Coordinates of C-alpha atoms (C1' of nucleotides) in Angstrom, one line a residue:
Chain A
X4 CA 76.3 160.1 0.0
X5 CA 74.2 158.4 -2.6
X6 CA 75.7 155.6 -4.7
X7 CA 76.8 156.9 -8.1
X8 CA 75.3 153.9 -9.8
X9 CA 71.9 154.8 -8.3
X10 CA 72.2 158.3 -9.6
X11 CA 73.2 157.0 -13.1
X12 CA 70.2 154.7 -13.2
X13 CA 67.8 157.4 -12.0
X14 CA 69.1 159.6 -14.9
X15 CA 68.9 156.8 -17.4
X16 CA 72.6 157.0 -18.2
X17 CA 73.3 153.2 -18.0
X18 CA 72.0 151.0 -20.7
X19 CA 74.5 148.1 -20.2
X20 CA 77.1 147.2 -17.7
X21 CA 79.3 144.4 -16.7
X22 CA 78.3 142.6 -13.4
X23 CA 76.7 145.5 -11.6
X24 CA 77.1 144.2 -8.1
X25 CA 80.8 143.8 -8.7
X26 CA 81.1 147.2 -10.3
X27 CA 79.2 148.8 -7.4
X28 CA 81.5 147.2 -4.9
X29 CA 84.5 148.3 -6.9
X30 CA 83.4 151.9 -7.1
X31 CA 82.8 151.8 -3.3
X32 CA 86.3 150.7 -2.5
X33 CA 87.9 153.9 -3.4
X34 CA 88.8 156.1 -6.4
X35 CA 88.5 154.2 -9.6
X36 CA 90.4 155.3 -12.7
X37 CA 88.0 155.1 -15.7
X38 CA 88.3 156.1 -19.3
X39 CA 86.2 156.9 -22.4
X40 CA 87.6 157.3 -25.9
X41 CA 86.6 159.7 -28.6
X42 CA 87.8 159.3 -32.2
X43 CA 88.7 162.4 -34.1
X44 CA 86.4 161.8 -37.1
X45 CA 85.4 165.5 -37.1
X46 CA 87.0 168.8 -36.0
X47 CA 84.8 168.9 -32.9
X48 CA 82.7 166.9 -30.6
X49 CA 79.0 167.3 -30.9
X50 CA 75.9 167.1 -28.8
X51 CA 75.7 163.3 -29.2
X52 CA 79.0 163.0 -27.4
X53 CA 77.7 165.0 -24.5
X54 CA 76.0 162.0 -23.1
X55 CA 79.4 160.4 -22.5
X56 CA 80.5 163.5 -20.6
X57 CA 77.4 163.5 -18.4
X58 CA 78.5 160.0 -17.3
X59 CA 82.1 160.9 -17.0
X60 CA 81.2 164.0 -14.9
X61 CA 78.9 162.0 -12.6
X62 CA 81.8 159.6 -11.9
X63 CA 84.2 162.4 -11.4
X64 CA 81.8 164.1 -8.9
X65 CA 81.8 160.8 -7.0
X66 CA 85.5 161.1 -6.6
X67 CA 86.8 158.9 -9.3
X68 CA 89.7 159.6 -11.8
X69 CA 88.7 160.3 -15.4
X70 CA 91.0 159.5 -18.3
X71 CA 90.0 160.9 -21.7
X72 CA 91.4 159.1 -24.7
X73 CA 91.5 160.8 -28.0
X74 CA 91.9 158.3 -30.7
X75 CA 94.7 159.6 -32.8
X76 CA 95.3 156.0 -34.0
X77 CA 91.8 154.6 -34.1
X78 CA 90.7 157.8 -35.9
X79 CA 93.0 156.8 -38.7
X80 CA 91.4 153.3 -39.0
X81 CA 87.7 153.9 -38.6
X82 CA 85.2 152.3 -36.4
X83 CA 82.8 150.1 -38.4
X84 CA 80.1 150.4 -35.7
X85 CA 76.9 152.2 -36.4
X86 CA 77.4 152.8 -40.0
X87 CA 76.4 150.9 -43.1
X88 CA 79.4 151.9 -45.2
X89 CA 83.1 152.1 -45.1
X90 CA 84.6 155.3 -43.7
X91 CA 86.6 157.6 -45.8
X92 CA 90.1 157.6 -44.4
X93 CA 91.3 161.1 -43.3
X94 CA 94.8 162.4 -43.7
X95 CA 97.2 162.0 -40.8
X96 CA 97.7 165.8 -40.4
X97 CA 94.0 166.4 -40.4
X98 CA 93.4 163.8 -37.7
X99 CA 96.2 165.2 -35.6
X100 CA 94.7 168.6 -35.8
X101 CA 91.3 167.3 -34.8
X102 CA 92.8 165.6 -31.8
X103 CA 93.9 168.9 -30.5
X104 CA 90.6 170.6 -31.2
X105 CA 88.7 167.9 -29.4
X106 CA 90.9 168.2 -26.4
X107 CA 89.8 171.8 -26.3
X108 CA 86.2 170.7 -26.3
X109 CA 86.8 168.6 -23.2
X110 CA 88.4 171.3 -21.1
X111 CA 85.2 173.0 -19.8
X112 CA 83.5 169.7 -19.3
X113 CA 86.0 168.0 -17.0
X114 CA 88.6 170.5 -16.0
X115 CA 86.3 173.1 -14.6
X116 CA 84.8 170.8 -12.0
X117 CA 88.4 170.0 -11.0
X118 CA 89.3 173.7 -10.6
X119 CA 86.1 174.8 -9.0
X120 CA 85.3 171.8 -6.8
X121 CA 88.6 170.2 -6.1
X122 CA 87.7 167.1 -8.1
X123 CA 90.3 165.0 -10.0
X124 CA 91.3 166.7 -13.3
X125 CA 91.2 164.5 -16.4
X126 CA 94.3 162.7 -17.6
X127 CA 94.6 163.0 -21.4
X128 CA 95.9 160.2 -23.5
X129 CA 96.3 159.6 -27.2
X130 CA 96.3 156.0 -28.4
X131 CA 98.7 157.0 -31.2
X132 CA 101.4 157.1 -28.5
X133 CA 101.4 153.3 -28.1
X134 CA 99.8 152.2 -31.4
X135 CA 102.0 154.0 -33.9
X136 CA 105.3 152.1 -33.1
X137 CA 103.6 148.8 -32.9
X138 CA 105.0 146.7 -35.7
X139 CA 102.9 144.4 -37.7
X140 CA 104.7 141.4 -36.2
X141 CA 104.1 142.5 -32.7
X142 CA 100.6 143.3 -33.4
X143 CA 99.9 139.9 -34.9
X144 CA 101.9 137.9 -32.4
X145 CA 101.4 139.6 -29.1
X146 CA 97.9 140.9 -29.6
X147 CA 96.2 139.1 -32.5
X148 CA 96.8 135.7 -30.9
X149 CA 94.3 136.6 -28.2
X150 CA 91.4 137.1 -30.6
X151 CA 89.3 134.5 -32.1
X152 CA 87.9 135.4 -35.5
X153 CA 84.6 133.7 -34.8
X154 CA 84.1 136.1 -31.8
X155 CA 85.2 139.1 -33.8
X156 CA 82.7 138.2 -36.6
X157 CA 79.9 137.8 -34.1
X158 CA 80.2 141.4 -32.9
X159 CA 77.2 143.4 -34.0
X160 CA 79.2 146.1 -35.6
X161 CA 81.0 143.6 -37.8
X162 CA 78.1 141.2 -38.6
X163 CA 75.9 144.1 -39.6
X164 CA 78.4 145.3 -42.1
X165 CA 79.1 141.8 -43.4
X166 CA 75.5 141.5 -44.1
X167 CA 75.3 144.9 -45.8
X168 CA 76.0 145.5 -49.4
X169 CA 79.0 147.7 -48.5
X170 CA 80.8 144.9 -46.7
X171 CA 83.7 145.6 -44.5
X172 CA 87.4 146.1 -45.1
X173 CA 90.1 144.3 -43.2
X174 CA 91.1 147.7 -41.9
X175 CA 87.9 148.4 -40.1
X176 CA 87.5 144.8 -39.1
X177 CA 90.7 145.3 -37.1
X178 CA 89.3 148.2 -35.2
X179 CA 88.0 146.2 -32.2
X180 CA 91.5 144.9 -31.6
X181 CA 93.0 148.3 -31.4
X182 CA 90.4 149.5 -29.0
X183 CA 90.8 146.4 -26.9
X184 CA 94.5 147.1 -26.8
X185 CA 93.9 150.6 -25.6
X186 CA 92.1 149.3 -22.6
X187 CA 95.0 147.0 -21.9
X188 CA 97.5 149.8 -22.2
X189 CA 95.5 152.1 -20.0
X190 CA 95.2 149.3 -17.4
X191 CA 98.9 149.0 -17.4
X192 CA 99.8 152.6 -17.5
X193 CA 97.2 154.2 -15.4
X194 CA 95.4 151.3 -13.6
X195 CA 92.2 151.9 -15.5
X196 CA 89.6 149.4 -14.5
X197 CA 86.4 150.9 -16.1
X198 CA 85.7 151.9 -19.6
X199 CA 82.6 153.8 -20.5
X200 CA 81.1 154.4 -24.0
X201 CA 78.0 154.4 -26.0
X202 CA 76.1 151.1 -26.1
X203 CA 76.9 150.8 -29.8
X204 CA 80.5 150.5 -28.6
X205 CA 79.7 147.5 -26.4
X206 CA 81.5 145.0 -28.6
X207 CA 84.6 147.0 -28.5
X208 CA 84.3 147.5 -24.7
X209 CA 84.0 143.8 -24.1
X210 CA 86.8 143.0 -26.5
X211 CA 89.0 145.1 -24.2
X212 CA 87.8 143.3 -21.1
X213 CA 88.5 140.0 -22.6
X214 CA 92.0 141.0 -23.6
X215 CA 92.9 142.4 -20.2
X216 CA 91.6 139.2 -18.5
X217 CA 93.6 137.0 -20.9
X218 CA 96.9 138.9 -20.8
X219 CA 96.8 140.6 -17.4
X220 CA 94.6 138.2 -15.5
X221 CA 92.6 141.0 -14.2
X222 CA 88.8 141.5 -14.2
X223 CA 87.9 145.0 -15.4
X224 CA 84.6 146.7 -16.0
X225 CA 82.6 148.5 -18.7
X226 CA 79.5 150.6 -18.7
X227 CA 77.4 151.6 -21.8
X228 CA 75.2 154.6 -22.2
X229 CA 71.9 154.4 -24.1
X230 CA 71.8 155.6 -27.7
X231 CA 69.9 158.9 -27.5
X232 CA 67.4 159.5 -30.2
X233 CA 64.5 161.8 -30.8
X234 CA 61.0 160.6 -30.5
X235 CA 60.9 159.9 -34.2
X236 CA 64.1 157.9 -34.2
X237 CA 66.6 160.4 -35.4
X238 CA 70.0 160.7 -33.8
X239 CA 70.2 163.6 -31.3
X240 CA 72.0 166.7 -32.4
X241 CA 70.9 167.5 -35.9
X242 CA 69.3 170.8 -36.7
X243 CA 68.3 171.8 -40.2
X244 CA 70.4 168.9 -41.3
X245 CA 73.5 170.3 -39.6
X246 CA 75.3 168.9 -36.7
X247 CA 75.2 170.6 -33.3
X248 CA 78.9 171.1 -32.5
X249 CA 80.4 172.0 -29.2
X250 CA 83.2 174.1 -30.8
X251 CA 82.0 177.7 -30.8
X252 CA 83.8 178.3 -34.1
X253 CA 81.6 175.7 -35.7
X254 CA 78.4 176.6 -34.0
X255 CA 77.8 179.8 -32.1
X256 CA 76.8 179.6 -28.5
X257 CA 73.6 181.4 -29.6
X258 CA 72.8 178.7 -32.1
X259 CA 73.7 176.0 -29.6
X260 CA 71.3 177.6 -27.0
X261 CA 68.6 177.9 -29.7
X262 CA 68.9 174.2 -30.5
X263 CA 68.0 173.2 -27.0
X264 CA 65.2 175.7 -26.8
X265 CA 63.7 174.2 -29.9
X266 CA 63.7 170.6 -28.8
X267 CA 60.2 169.2 -29.0
X268 CA 58.3 168.5 -25.7
X269 CA 58.6 164.8 -25.8
X270 CA 62.3 164.8 -26.3
X271 CA 62.9 167.6 -23.8
X272 CA 61.2 165.7 -21.0
X273 CA 63.0 162.5 -21.9
X274 CA 66.4 164.2 -22.2
X275 CA 66.2 166.3 -19.1
X276 CA 67.3 163.7 -16.6
X277 CA 70.2 162.8 -18.8
X278 CA 71.6 166.2 -19.3
X279 CA 70.5 168.1 -16.3
X280 CA 72.6 167.9 -13.2
X281 CA 70.1 169.5 -10.9
X282 CA 68.6 167.6 -8.0
X283 CA 66.2 164.9 -8.8
X284 CA 63.2 166.8 -7.3
X285 CA 63.9 169.8 -9.4
X286 CA 64.1 167.7 -12.6
X287 CA 60.8 166.0 -11.7
X288 CA 59.2 169.4 -11.1
X289 CA 60.3 170.8 -14.4
X290 CA 58.8 167.8 -16.2
X291 CA 55.6 168.1 -14.2
X292 CA 55.4 171.8 -15.2
X293 CA 55.9 170.8 -18.8
X294 CA 52.9 168.5 -18.7
X295 CA 50.7 171.2 -17.2
X296 CA 51.9 174.2 -19.2
X297 CA 53.9 172.9 -22.2
X298 CA 54.0 176.4 -23.8
X299 CA 56.3 177.5 -21.0
X300 CA 58.9 175.0 -22.2
X301 CA 60.4 174.6 -18.8
X302 CA 62.6 171.5 -19.7
X303 CA 63.8 173.2 -22.9
X304 CA 64.8 176.3 -21.0
X305 CA 66.6 174.3 -18.3
X306 CA 68.5 172.3 -21.0
X307 CA 69.4 175.4 -22.9
X308 CA 70.6 177.1 -19.8
X309 CA 72.5 174.3 -18.2
X310 CA 74.2 173.0 -21.3
X311 CA 75.1 176.4 -22.7
X312 CA 76.7 177.3 -19.4
X313 CA 78.5 173.9 -19.2
X314 CA 79.9 174.0 -22.7
X315 CA 80.4 177.8 -23.3
X316 CA 80.3 179.5 -19.9
X317 CA 78.2 182.0 -18.0
X318 CA 79.0 185.0 -20.2
X319 CA 78.1 183.3 -23.5
X320 CA 74.9 182.0 -21.9
X321 CA 73.8 185.5 -20.9
X322 CA 74.5 186.8 -24.4
X323 CA 72.7 183.9 -26.0
X324 CA 69.7 184.5 -23.8
X325 CA 69.6 188.2 -24.4
X326 CA 69.9 187.7 -28.2
X327 CA 67.0 185.3 -28.2
X328 CA 64.9 187.7 -26.2
X329 CA 65.7 190.5 -28.6
X330 CA 65.0 188.6 -31.7
X331 CA 62.0 186.5 -30.6
X332 CA 60.5 188.9 -28.1
X333 CA 57.3 190.7 -28.8
X334 CA 59.0 194.1 -29.0
X335 CA 59.0 195.9 -32.2
X336 CA 62.5 195.6 -33.8
X337 CA 62.7 199.4 -34.4
X338 CA 62.2 200.0 -30.7
X339 CA 65.3 198.1 -29.7
X340 CA 68.3 200.2 -29.0
X341 CA 71.4 199.9 -31.1
X342 CA 73.4 198.1 -28.4
X343 CA 70.8 195.4 -27.9
X344 CA 70.3 194.9 -31.6
X345 CA 74.1 194.8 -32.3
X346 CA 74.7 192.2 -29.5
X347 CA 71.8 190.0 -30.7
X348 CA 72.7 190.0 -34.4
X349 CA 76.3 189.5 -33.7
X350 CA 75.3 186.3 -31.8
X351 CA 72.9 185.2 -34.4
X352 CA 75.3 185.8 -37.3
X353 CA 75.7 188.7 -39.6
X354 CA 77.4 190.1 -42.6
X355 CA 78.6 193.6 -43.4
X356 CA 78.0 195.2 -46.8
X357 CA 79.8 198.1 -48.3
X358 CA 79.1 200.1 -51.4
X359 CA 76.1 199.3 -53.5
X360 CA 73.5 197.3 -51.6
X361 CA 72.7 193.8 -53.0
X362 CA 69.1 192.6 -53.5
X363 CA 67.3 190.9 -50.7
X364 CA 67.8 187.5 -52.4
X365 CA 71.5 188.1 -52.5
X366 CA 71.6 189.1 -48.9
X367 CA 69.7 186.0 -47.9
X368 CA 72.5 184.0 -49.6
X369 CA 75.3 186.1 -48.2
X370 CA 74.1 185.7 -44.6
X371 CA 73.9 181.9 -45.1
X372 CA 70.2 181.8 -44.5
X373 CA 69.9 180.0 -47.8
X374 CA 72.6 178.2 -49.8
X375 CA 71.9 179.5 -53.3
X376 CA 70.1 182.2 -55.1
X377 CA 67.6 179.8 -56.4
X378 CA 66.8 178.8 -52.9
X379 CA 66.5 182.5 -51.9
X380 CA 64.0 183.1 -54.7
X381 CA 62.1 180.0 -53.8
X382 CA 61.9 181.0 -50.2
X383 CA 60.6 184.5 -51.1
X384 CA 58.0 182.8 -53.4
X385 CA 56.9 180.6 -50.6
X386 CA 56.5 183.5 -48.3
X387 CA 59.2 182.5 -46.0
X388 CA 61.5 185.5 -46.2
X389 CA 61.3 188.4 -43.9
X390 CA 63.0 191.8 -43.7
X391 CA 62.7 193.5 -40.3
X392 CA 59.9 191.1 -39.5
X393 CA 57.9 192.0 -42.6
X394 CA 57.3 189.4 -45.3
X395 CA 59.4 190.1 -48.4
X396 CA 57.3 190.2 -51.6
X397 CA 60.1 190.8 -54.2
X398 CA 63.4 189.1 -53.7
X399 CA 65.0 191.1 -56.4
X400 CA 64.3 194.4 -54.7
X401 CA 66.9 196.3 -52.8
X402 CA 66.1 197.4 -49.2
X403 CA 65.2 201.0 -49.1
X404 CA 66.8 203.7 -46.9
X405 CA 63.9 203.6 -44.5
X406 CA 64.6 199.9 -43.8
X407 CA 67.8 200.6 -41.7
X408 CA 67.4 200.0 -38.0
X409 CA 69.3 201.7 -35.2
X410 CA 73.0 200.9 -35.4
X411 CA 72.8 200.4 -39.2
X412 CA 71.2 197.0 -39.2
X413 CA 68.8 195.0 -41.3
X414 CA 67.2 192.0 -39.8
X415 CA 66.7 189.1 -42.2
X416 CA 64.7 186.1 -41.3
X417 CA 64.0 182.8 -43.0
X418 CA 61.0 181.0 -41.7
X419 CA 60.3 181.3 -38.1
X420 CA 63.6 180.7 -36.5
X421 CA 66.6 181.5 -38.7
X422 CA 67.7 185.0 -38.2
X423 CA 70.7 187.0 -39.5
X424 CA 71.8 190.6 -39.5
X425 CA 73.1 192.8 -42.3
X426 CA 75.2 195.7 -41.2
X427 CA 75.9 198.7 -43.3
X428 CA 79.6 199.1 -43.9
X429 CA 81.6 202.3 -44.2
Chain B
rG292 C1' 91.0 133.2 -61.2
rG293 C1' 85.8 132.0 -63.3
rC294 C1' 80.4 133.2 -63.5
rG295 C1' 76.3 136.2 -62.3
rG296 C1' 74.1 140.7 -60.1
rG297 C1' 74.8 145.8 -59.0
rU298 C1' 76.6 151.5 -58.9
rU299 C1' 70.5 157.0 -60.2
rG300 C1' 69.4 163.4 -57.0
rC301 C1' 70.6 164.2 -49.0
rC302 C1' 68.7 158.7 -48.2
rC303 C1' 65.7 154.6 -50.1
rG304 C1' 64.1 153.5 -54.8
rA305 C1' 61.5 153.7 -60.1
rG306 C1' 63.2 154.4 -64.9
rU307 C1' 65.9 150.0 -70.6
rG308 C1' 66.8 155.3 -76.8
rG309 C1' 63.2 160.9 -77.4
rC310 C1' 57.1 163.1 -73.6
rC311 C1' 63.7 162.8 -68.1
rA312 C1' 66.2 167.7 -64.1
rA313 C1' 64.4 162.3 -64.1
rU314 C1' 57.7 158.5 -61.0
rG315 C1' 57.2 157.4 -55.7
rG316 C1' 58.5 157.4 -50.4
rG317 C1' 61.5 159.5 -46.4
rA318 C1' 64.4 163.5 -44.6
rG319 C1' 65.0 168.8 -45.3
rC320 C1' 62.8 173.6 -46.3
rG321 C1' 58.5 177.3 -46.5
rG322 C1' 53.2 178.4 -45.3
rA323 C1' 48.6 177.6 -42.3
rC324 C1' 47.4 176.1 -37.2
rU325 C1' 50.4 176.8 -32.5
rG326 C1' 54.1 177.8 -28.1
rU327 C1' 60.7 179.9 -31.7
rA328 C1' 56.7 172.6 -29.8
rA329 C1' 54.2 167.9 -31.8
rA330 C1' 50.6 166.1 -35.1
rU331 C1' 47.9 167.5 -39.5
rC332 C1' 47.1 169.9 -44.2
rC333 C1' 49.1 172.7 -48.4
rG334 C1' 53.4 173.9 -51.1
rU335 C1' 58.6 173.2 -52.2
rC336 C1' 62.8 170.3 -52.8
rG337 C1' 70.3 170.6 -58.8
rG338 C1' 72.2 175.4 -60.4
rC339 C1' 71.9 180.2 -63.0
rU340 C1' 71.9 186.4 -65.6
rU341 C1' 64.8 181.7 -64.2
rA342 C1' 58.6 182.4 -69.8
rG343 C1' 65.0 180.6 -71.1
rC344 C1' 69.7 178.3 -70.3
rC345 C1' 73.6 175.2 -68.0
rU346 C1' 75.4 170.7 -65.4
rU347 C1' 73.6 165.8 -63.3
rC348 C1' 72.0 159.2 -63.4
rG349 C1' 80.1 155.3 -60.7
rA350 C1' 84.6 157.1 -64.4
rA351 C1' 86.3 157.6 -69.4
rG352 C1' 85.5 156.8 -74.4
rG353 C1' 82.0 155.3 -78.5
rU354 C1' 77.2 154.4 -81.5
rU355 C1' 73.0 157.8 -82.7
rC356 C1' 69.7 163.5 -85.2
rG357 C1' 69.1 162.3 -79.9
rA358 C1' 71.4 158.1 -74.2
rA359 C1' 70.3 157.6 -67.2
rU360 C1' 68.8 154.0 -70.9
rC361 C1' 72.8 150.6 -76.4
rC362 C1' 78.5 149.3 -77.0
rU363 C1' 83.8 149.3 -75.1
rU364 C1' 87.3 149.9 -71.2
rC365 C1' 88.2 151.1 -66.1
rA366 C1' 87.0 151.5 -60.7
rC367 C1' 84.2 149.9 -56.6
rC368 C1' 80.4 146.7 -54.2
rC369 C1' 77.5 142.0 -53.5
rG370 C1' 76.7 136.7 -54.3
rC371 C1' 78.1 131.8 -56.1
rC372 C1' 82.1 128.7 -57.6
rA373 C1' 87.7 127.7 -57.6

RNA sequence: GGCGGGUUGCCCGAGUGGCCAAUGGGAGCGGACUGUAAAUCCGUCGGCUUAGCCUUCGAAGGUUCGAAUCCUUCACCCGCCA
């Protein structure tokens, strides 16, 4: 059996770690209980969080015990890291709901391997459970005494904000203490000895290590994943300015699948080892194929396939693939049968219209392909609007009777990739 | 608590009384070229019942024929001093 650390290095999942020799020895001794935290700052996890799960899954496959912390408490405070302004505080009820939704995101990622391969299922914890009843006195006396302000100020996340125009509130300044305390609680409650996270969390991870050493006298470990960016320096997981969510209610499996398919060549090759759990030889072969025949987009297809299956399941993957073939294939739309068209457009997104038919511009807006009528008109003017694959000349025209495709559908497209269906109502 | 600087469209950043829906850059979007890539070039980039109209320049008032630009108050941010 190969060393899990070796695998993680091969895949580029480790950017930082505490003493690696010690960590390697620790992991070799037997099952290690490790944790990673996610703050509920949105209703769903997104593609950027997926990197953490690739690491968590690799450790799980190696026989270790994952603990997933959802930050019901820290989500109320706000991590100053990686941002140049203060966070807007969210309401407690909202954060509580997000905690639940995020747990649902995690299920297929860590529970399925447990069910299907007999690996250890994740333990879920919420730091609100031990943070909420902490009194200000206890917090300051029992925990705060262990922190030196000079060290806290030196953390990148804090100093960056101190040097920014926005500054930093005492609330967010305290964040690292809360996260450090989480590590200590999990060490006590579950024997956690390894925390993983993004390398932008490094200051918070080491704060926890210091606290555990100081108060428990134990040496515990941390591992940081690299920050994944596109070739031009953007954060991973944005498409058309929107976030690529894992929750199917926020982003359809079809759109999720399309996102990976559209990743550019450079990024696809770079990301493949990170996100693809296939054998090393297969990954290398896919990259080699991409160099030779980039148009085949082998890495993109592998990413789309593996990740859609991982996050949404086999059935959703099959539907997303079929929809993509139908909408982007070379076949004439009119030659598609009603069933295929219906399945494809349902995946892609559609609206139903009854009664009097709106203009094409209005339909573009109703399907969400554009956000305003002005934008619809502009798109038509720019030659970027298509009805049934034919460029629209007049946005104020109403589609004719002959435009309806089998099953009672109109296919609207904006630009090359954004497609939506309009279905005739009763 | 005192003094000074600041708050402009998704972001950065010009603009100090009319020519400002607001220069420029970036992001985004569309077109051409391609491979549902990248780079490049061109166009576009508040909203609407779009030759016109409406709402924007931290918030609220005020001066003026007319304000993002002047005055007052408030909020927030940064710096120096106490």
